[in-house]
């Protein structure tokens, strides 16, 4: 598990991930996919535990060739009062030093199935591979990703499910509102 | 045409649109669709002419029953250094006083065909109707919208095309980068 102190820094400083998270997916797909999702899960925990019960969904973008972590992000609806600052949008936000062509050679890791907005963002920027921690809690646009020839890998990770379960139990209304639903717990 | 002074204000102040833009779509669909797109086009012009050659794409969200303009937005990649601040994302950004259920009874107007990310955002928030100024310059996720039973209206408006043509001629590289392409003019 990553140091909590490390994770409390601004997320722009999190790009330099610890050495064990830098293994290229091409060398050992399963191990590096799981370790990259573990990093995303720590980002999710940061949002929930350190930033006042933010929605715990974390993402990171990794170069397919070098295994270098290019960008990280996490859902910050609660923290920033934003309906659109999902992990993937947070991650893609800044145009500073990363041109769009880099996305074409990367894998996006997300602890929870990508919603349709973030699915569309992956297609817009031609991200060729998406690895999903779990999709039991919420099933997003995986079908749309496949229609656009994006490789989708599902890891079915129990830790991702448990964190979401804890969040939904504690913050039911925030969750329903975030996914645009008017179900139980949502303001009618 | 709307007053330029009026349009230079922060866009949160633009929700109170002039009386002639408040006609409910149900009363006169064609006229109000065109006048709402005209409002979106003025927002696009604001971005391009008043804010340092921002990408000229404007959007607004209108209540289907009352015709009231609920939200406005425009693409602010250049202004904010953001790869994700498209008009639709700009418009949906703040969670302040507009719960997600309101989106289910509204029409989204955009001067240019919705990209896949914004298409996904419309589906996520169950916006049932999208009116597009033009899709000759760029064809986004209209097929995906239809797959999800969203009503799509295309107005084929010359003024929208001309503004985009002018922008692409003057800022070719910005445009290619914005749509994630590595075509002519984009950094290779």
XYZ file of C-alpha atoms in Angstrom:
376
model
C 0.000 0.000 0.000
C 1.257 3.440 -0.883
C 2.157 5.944 1.744
C -0.744 8.083 2.805
C 1.535 11.097 3.070
C 2.537 10.528 -0.528
C -1.064 10.378 -1.629
C -2.080 13.529 0.168
C 0.020 15.661 -2.152
C -1.556 17.352 -5.158
C -2.281 14.658 -7.724
C 0.025 16.258 -10.275
C 2.822 15.083 -8.017
C 1.593 11.507 -8.103
C 2.813 10.872 -11.615
C 6.099 9.599 -10.267
C 4.719 6.354 -8.989
C 6.814 3.991 -6.876
C 9.164 1.698 -8.837
C 7.027 -1.418 -8.370
C 4.184 0.287 -10.271
C 6.273 1.062 -13.329
C 6.514 -2.397 -14.856
C 5.468 -2.345 -18.521
C 2.162 -4.175 -19.192
C 3.849 -5.932 -22.114
C 6.242 -7.758 -19.785
C 3.732 -9.111 -17.330
C 0.180 -8.043 -18.206
C -1.600 -9.550 -15.254
C 0.793 -8.311 -12.571
C 1.130 -4.801 -13.901
C -2.600 -4.479 -14.611
C -3.335 -5.425 -11.024
C -0.644 -3.178 -9.591
C -1.799 -0.239 -11.712
C -5.366 -0.768 -10.548
C -4.019 -0.965 -6.984
C -2.550 2.493 -7.544
C -5.897 3.747 -8.874
C -7.591 2.244 -5.826
C -5.282 4.174 -3.522
C -6.270 7.358 -5.361
C -9.920 6.402 -4.828
C -9.244 5.924 -1.114
C -7.582 9.334 -1.006
C -10.773 10.921 -2.338
C -12.969 9.094 0.136
C -10.885 9.015 3.310
C -8.699 12.104 3.097
C -10.911 14.538 1.184
C -14.239 14.371 2.991
C -16.057 11.360 1.542
C -15.415 12.023 -2.102
C -16.762 9.354 -4.453
C -14.061 6.662 -4.379
C -13.221 6.084 -8.020
C -9.606 6.371 -9.125
C -7.958 6.240 -12.536
C -4.520 6.294 -14.065
C -3.088 6.363 -17.571
C -0.036 4.217 -18.314
C 2.221 4.138 -21.364
C 1.847 0.733 -23.044
C 5.479 0.462 -24.014
C 7.380 1.799 -21.048
C 4.831 1.178 -18.295
C 5.350 4.743 -17.125
C 2.428 6.311 -15.335
C 1.473 9.351 -17.425
C -1.480 10.791 -15.570
C -3.659 10.105 -12.555
C -7.099 11.311 -11.552
C -10.005 10.600 -9.244
C -13.625 11.539 -9.022
C -13.975 14.904 -7.331
C -17.671 15.689 -7.496
C -17.903 16.305 -3.763
C -14.549 18.038 -3.412
C -15.020 20.505 -6.292
C -18.814 20.636 -6.601
C -18.456 19.287 -10.117
C -20.851 16.990 -11.965
C -18.275 16.240 -14.641
C -14.988 15.844 -12.762
C -14.892 12.064 -13.002
C -11.553 10.293 -12.623
C -11.009 10.027 -16.371
C -11.984 13.662 -17.004
C -9.756 14.756 -14.113
C -6.933 12.764 -15.673
C -7.377 14.155 -19.198
C -8.019 17.724 -18.039
C -4.724 19.514 -18.496
C -3.316 20.015 -21.961
C 0.082 21.182 -20.614
C 2.726 18.673 -21.629
C 0.863 15.648 -22.945
C -0.262 15.821 -26.591
C -3.274 13.789 -27.720
C -1.132 11.385 -29.765
C 0.305 9.947 -26.505
C -3.132 8.654 -25.539
C -3.112 6.366 -28.578
C -0.368 4.244 -27.010
C -1.652 3.995 -23.466
C -3.902 1.997 -21.147
C -6.488 3.648 -18.934
C -7.059 2.022 -15.544
C -10.217 2.723 -13.599
C -11.428 1.142 -10.378
C -15.060 1.206 -11.580
C -16.585 0.627 -15.039
C -16.332 3.809 -17.146
C -19.583 5.803 -17.337
C -20.788 6.788 -20.814
C -19.174 10.248 -20.606
C -15.754 8.808 -19.777
C -16.280 6.029 -22.316
C -16.773 8.741 -24.930
C -13.653 10.555 -23.730
C -11.606 7.355 -24.210
C -12.962 7.023 -27.764
C -12.405 10.739 -28.539
C -8.749 10.440 -27.587
C -8.320 6.961 -29.151
C -7.174 5.235 -25.961
C -6.822 1.642 -27.205
C -7.076 -0.294 -23.918
C -9.160 0.118 -20.777
C -8.721 -1.978 -17.616
C -11.623 -1.966 -15.169
C -11.380 -2.888 -11.486
C -15.003 -3.983 -11.234
C -18.374 -3.509 -12.915
C -20.755 -5.100 -10.428
C -21.525 -1.798 -8.664
C -22.078 0.110 -11.904
C -21.980 -1.002 -15.528
C -21.011 1.850 -17.832
C -20.229 2.021 -21.535
C -18.181 -1.134 -22.003
C -20.336 -2.151 -24.958
C -19.639 1.179 -26.662
C -15.898 0.764 -26.043
C -15.956 -2.659 -27.704
C -17.970 -1.271 -30.644
C -15.063 1.138 -31.174
C -12.435 -1.634 -31.010
C -11.136 -0.674 -27.580
C -9.716 -3.647 -25.674
C -11.578 -3.985 -22.382
C -10.113 -6.004 -19.499
C -12.206 -6.642 -16.385
C -10.372 -7.646 -13.217
C -13.347 -8.228 -10.891
C -11.408 -6.960 -7.864
C -13.021 -7.438 -4.500
C -11.220 -4.465 -2.901
C -12.736 -2.090 -5.473
C -16.224 -3.456 -4.777
C -15.846 -3.205 -1.011
C -14.778 0.443 -1.132
C -17.734 1.360 -3.355
C -20.104 -0.624 -1.100
C -18.874 1.301 1.930
C -19.277 4.621 0.121
C -22.789 3.879 -1.171
C -23.936 2.803 2.305
C -22.611 6.018 3.826
C -23.459 8.469 1.024
C -26.422 6.996 -0.847
C -27.887 10.268 -2.132
C -24.571 11.527 -3.488
C -24.163 8.315 -5.452
C -27.630 8.365 -7.031
C -27.280 11.995 -8.005
C -23.826 11.366 -9.446
C -25.061 8.711 -11.849
C -28.064 10.835 -12.837
C -30.564 8.448 -11.280
C -33.684 9.307 -9.362
C -33.825 6.024 -7.463
C -34.053 5.313 -3.781
C -32.231 7.951 -1.819
C -32.155 10.535 -4.602
C -33.906 13.877 -4.275
C -37.235 13.630 -6.081
C -27.728 39.541 -32.373
C -27.129 39.771 -28.651
C -25.258 42.647 -27.150
C -21.521 42.048 -27.001
C -21.391 43.745 -23.619
C -23.977 41.284 -22.370
C -21.950 38.361 -23.645
C -18.680 39.480 -22.104
C -20.033 38.896 -18.625
C -19.282 35.660 -16.823
C -21.359 32.946 -18.409
C -23.217 32.194 -15.219
C -24.880 35.538 -15.814
C -26.003 34.524 -19.267
C -28.755 32.252 -18.013
C -31.187 35.127 -18.151
C -31.451 35.179 -21.905
C -33.334 37.950 -23.729
C -37.111 37.489 -23.936
C -37.096 36.453 -27.591
C -34.963 33.412 -26.685
C -37.351 32.112 -24.064
C -40.089 30.724 -26.271
C -40.887 27.124 -25.328
C -39.870 24.595 -28.007
C -43.316 23.007 -27.703
C -45.006 26.145 -29.023
C -42.949 26.630 -32.134
C -40.225 24.003 -32.410
C -38.484 25.308 -35.490
C -38.340 28.946 -34.420
C -37.237 28.256 -30.877
C -34.700 25.642 -31.923
C -33.138 28.141 -34.298
C -33.203 30.962 -31.784
C -31.679 28.779 -29.074
C -28.921 27.720 -31.459
C -28.445 31.413 -32.312
C -27.852 32.017 -28.611
C -25.332 29.133 -28.526
C -23.635 30.624 -31.584
C -23.218 33.936 -29.812
C -21.550 32.088 -26.933
C -19.240 30.430 -29.476
C -18.393 33.863 -30.912
C -17.644 35.110 -27.406
C -15.075 32.363 -26.986
C -13.456 33.070 -30.323
C -13.622 36.838 -30.621
C -13.565 38.074 -27.038
C -11.463 35.433 -25.287
C -8.390 35.095 -27.494
C -9.394 32.686 -30.268
C -11.047 30.053 -28.149
C -12.572 27.167 -30.108
C -15.966 28.541 -31.206
C -18.447 25.939 -30.041
C -21.341 27.054 -27.860
C -24.055 25.125 -26.037
C -27.146 25.753 -23.987
C -29.642 23.646 -22.077
C -33.321 24.565 -22.291
C -36.297 23.288 -20.303
C -38.629 21.456 -22.699
C -41.804 22.649 -21.017
C -41.141 26.270 -20.143
C -38.476 27.092 -22.738
C -36.378 28.580 -19.966
C -32.640 28.558 -20.550
C -31.188 26.495 -17.687
C -27.474 26.507 -18.405
C -25.000 27.762 -20.987
C -21.436 26.763 -21.814
C -18.774 27.013 -24.476
C -15.580 25.256 -25.328
C -12.734 26.680 -23.279
C -9.737 24.559 -24.152
C -7.642 27.579 -25.085
C -8.905 29.852 -22.316
C -8.438 27.358 -19.456
C -5.799 25.014 -20.873
C -8.329 22.199 -20.593
C -8.685 19.179 -22.878
C -12.085 18.335 -21.441
C -13.836 21.705 -21.032
C -16.107 21.292 -24.044
C -19.283 23.333 -24.208
C -21.432 20.504 -22.874
C -19.017 19.687 -20.045
C -18.762 23.400 -19.198
C -22.544 23.522 -19.075
C -22.978 20.439 -16.884
C -20.041 21.284 -14.606
C -21.615 22.862 -11.546
C -23.827 20.804 -9.293
C -25.036 23.861 -7.349
C -28.762 24.280 -7.884
C -29.659 21.975 -10.759
C -30.313 18.337 -9.817
C -29.755 15.621 -12.405
C -33.499 14.948 -12.779
C -33.938 18.334 -14.480
C -31.775 17.172 -17.386
C -34.361 14.492 -18.191
C -36.816 17.167 -19.319
C -34.524 19.384 -21.340
C -33.008 19.936 -24.776
C -29.297 20.450 -25.303
C -28.334 22.841 -28.103
C -24.852 22.752 -29.565
C -23.475 24.653 -32.542
C -21.373 21.633 -33.625
C -22.090 17.904 -33.534
C -21.420 16.488 -30.038
C -18.083 14.658 -29.704
C -18.184 11.171 -28.182
C -17.338 12.468 -24.693
C -20.214 14.963 -24.713
C -22.465 12.373 -26.337
C -21.731 10.116 -23.383
C -22.439 12.964 -20.955
C -25.883 13.470 -22.568
C -26.625 9.754 -22.158
C -25.305 9.668 -18.567
C -27.664 12.464 -17.572
C -30.556 11.173 -19.725
C -30.976 14.339 -21.797
C -33.739 13.253 -24.176
C -33.213 15.711 -27.057
C -30.136 17.211 -28.732
C -30.247 19.937 -31.400
C -27.114 20.358 -33.501
C -26.216 23.490 -35.478
C -24.125 21.618 -38.029
C -22.174 18.375 -38.481
C -20.282 19.026 -41.711
C -17.151 20.282 -39.923
C -17.114 17.418 -37.444
C -19.352 14.391 -37.040
C -19.477 13.213 -33.438
C -21.522 10.577 -31.643
C -24.932 11.100 -33.218
C -25.223 7.375 -33.950
C -24.620 6.569 -30.277
C -27.253 9.143 -29.238
C -29.826 7.481 -31.519
C -28.887 4.035 -30.191
C -29.846 5.359 -26.756
C -33.178 6.769 -27.996
C -32.107 10.397 -27.826
C -33.942 12.582 -30.368
C -31.364 14.259 -32.606
C -32.286 17.332 -34.680
C -29.799 18.707 -37.216
C -30.297 22.290 -38.367
C -27.485 22.527 -40.958
C -26.892 26.198 -40.153
C -24.537 28.080 -42.445
C -23.497 30.586 -39.771
C -22.218 27.775 -37.532
C -20.170 26.329 -40.412
C -18.688 29.693 -41.368
C -17.485 30.427 -37.838
C -15.822 26.995 -37.563
C -14.258 27.441 -41.034
C -12.767 30.759 -39.976
C -11.432 29.260 -36.755
C -9.875 26.198 -38.407
C -8.175 28.365 -41.023
C -6.688 30.601 -38.340
C -5.922 27.969 -35.672
C -5.421 24.676 -37.513
C -3.136 23.015 -34.971
C -5.388 23.796 -32.024
C -8.281 22.183 -33.824
C -6.476 18.951 -34.728
C -5.148 18.592 -31.209
C -8.578 19.261 -29.737
C -10.197 16.393 -31.619
C -7.304 14.076 -30.789
C -6.177 13.817 -34.413
C -2.632 13.758 -35.728
C -3.566 15.049 -39.176
C -2.216 17.926 -41.188
C -1.203 20.748 -38.909
C -1.018 18.635 -35.768
C 2.233 18.102 -33.910
C 3.633 14.709 -34.912
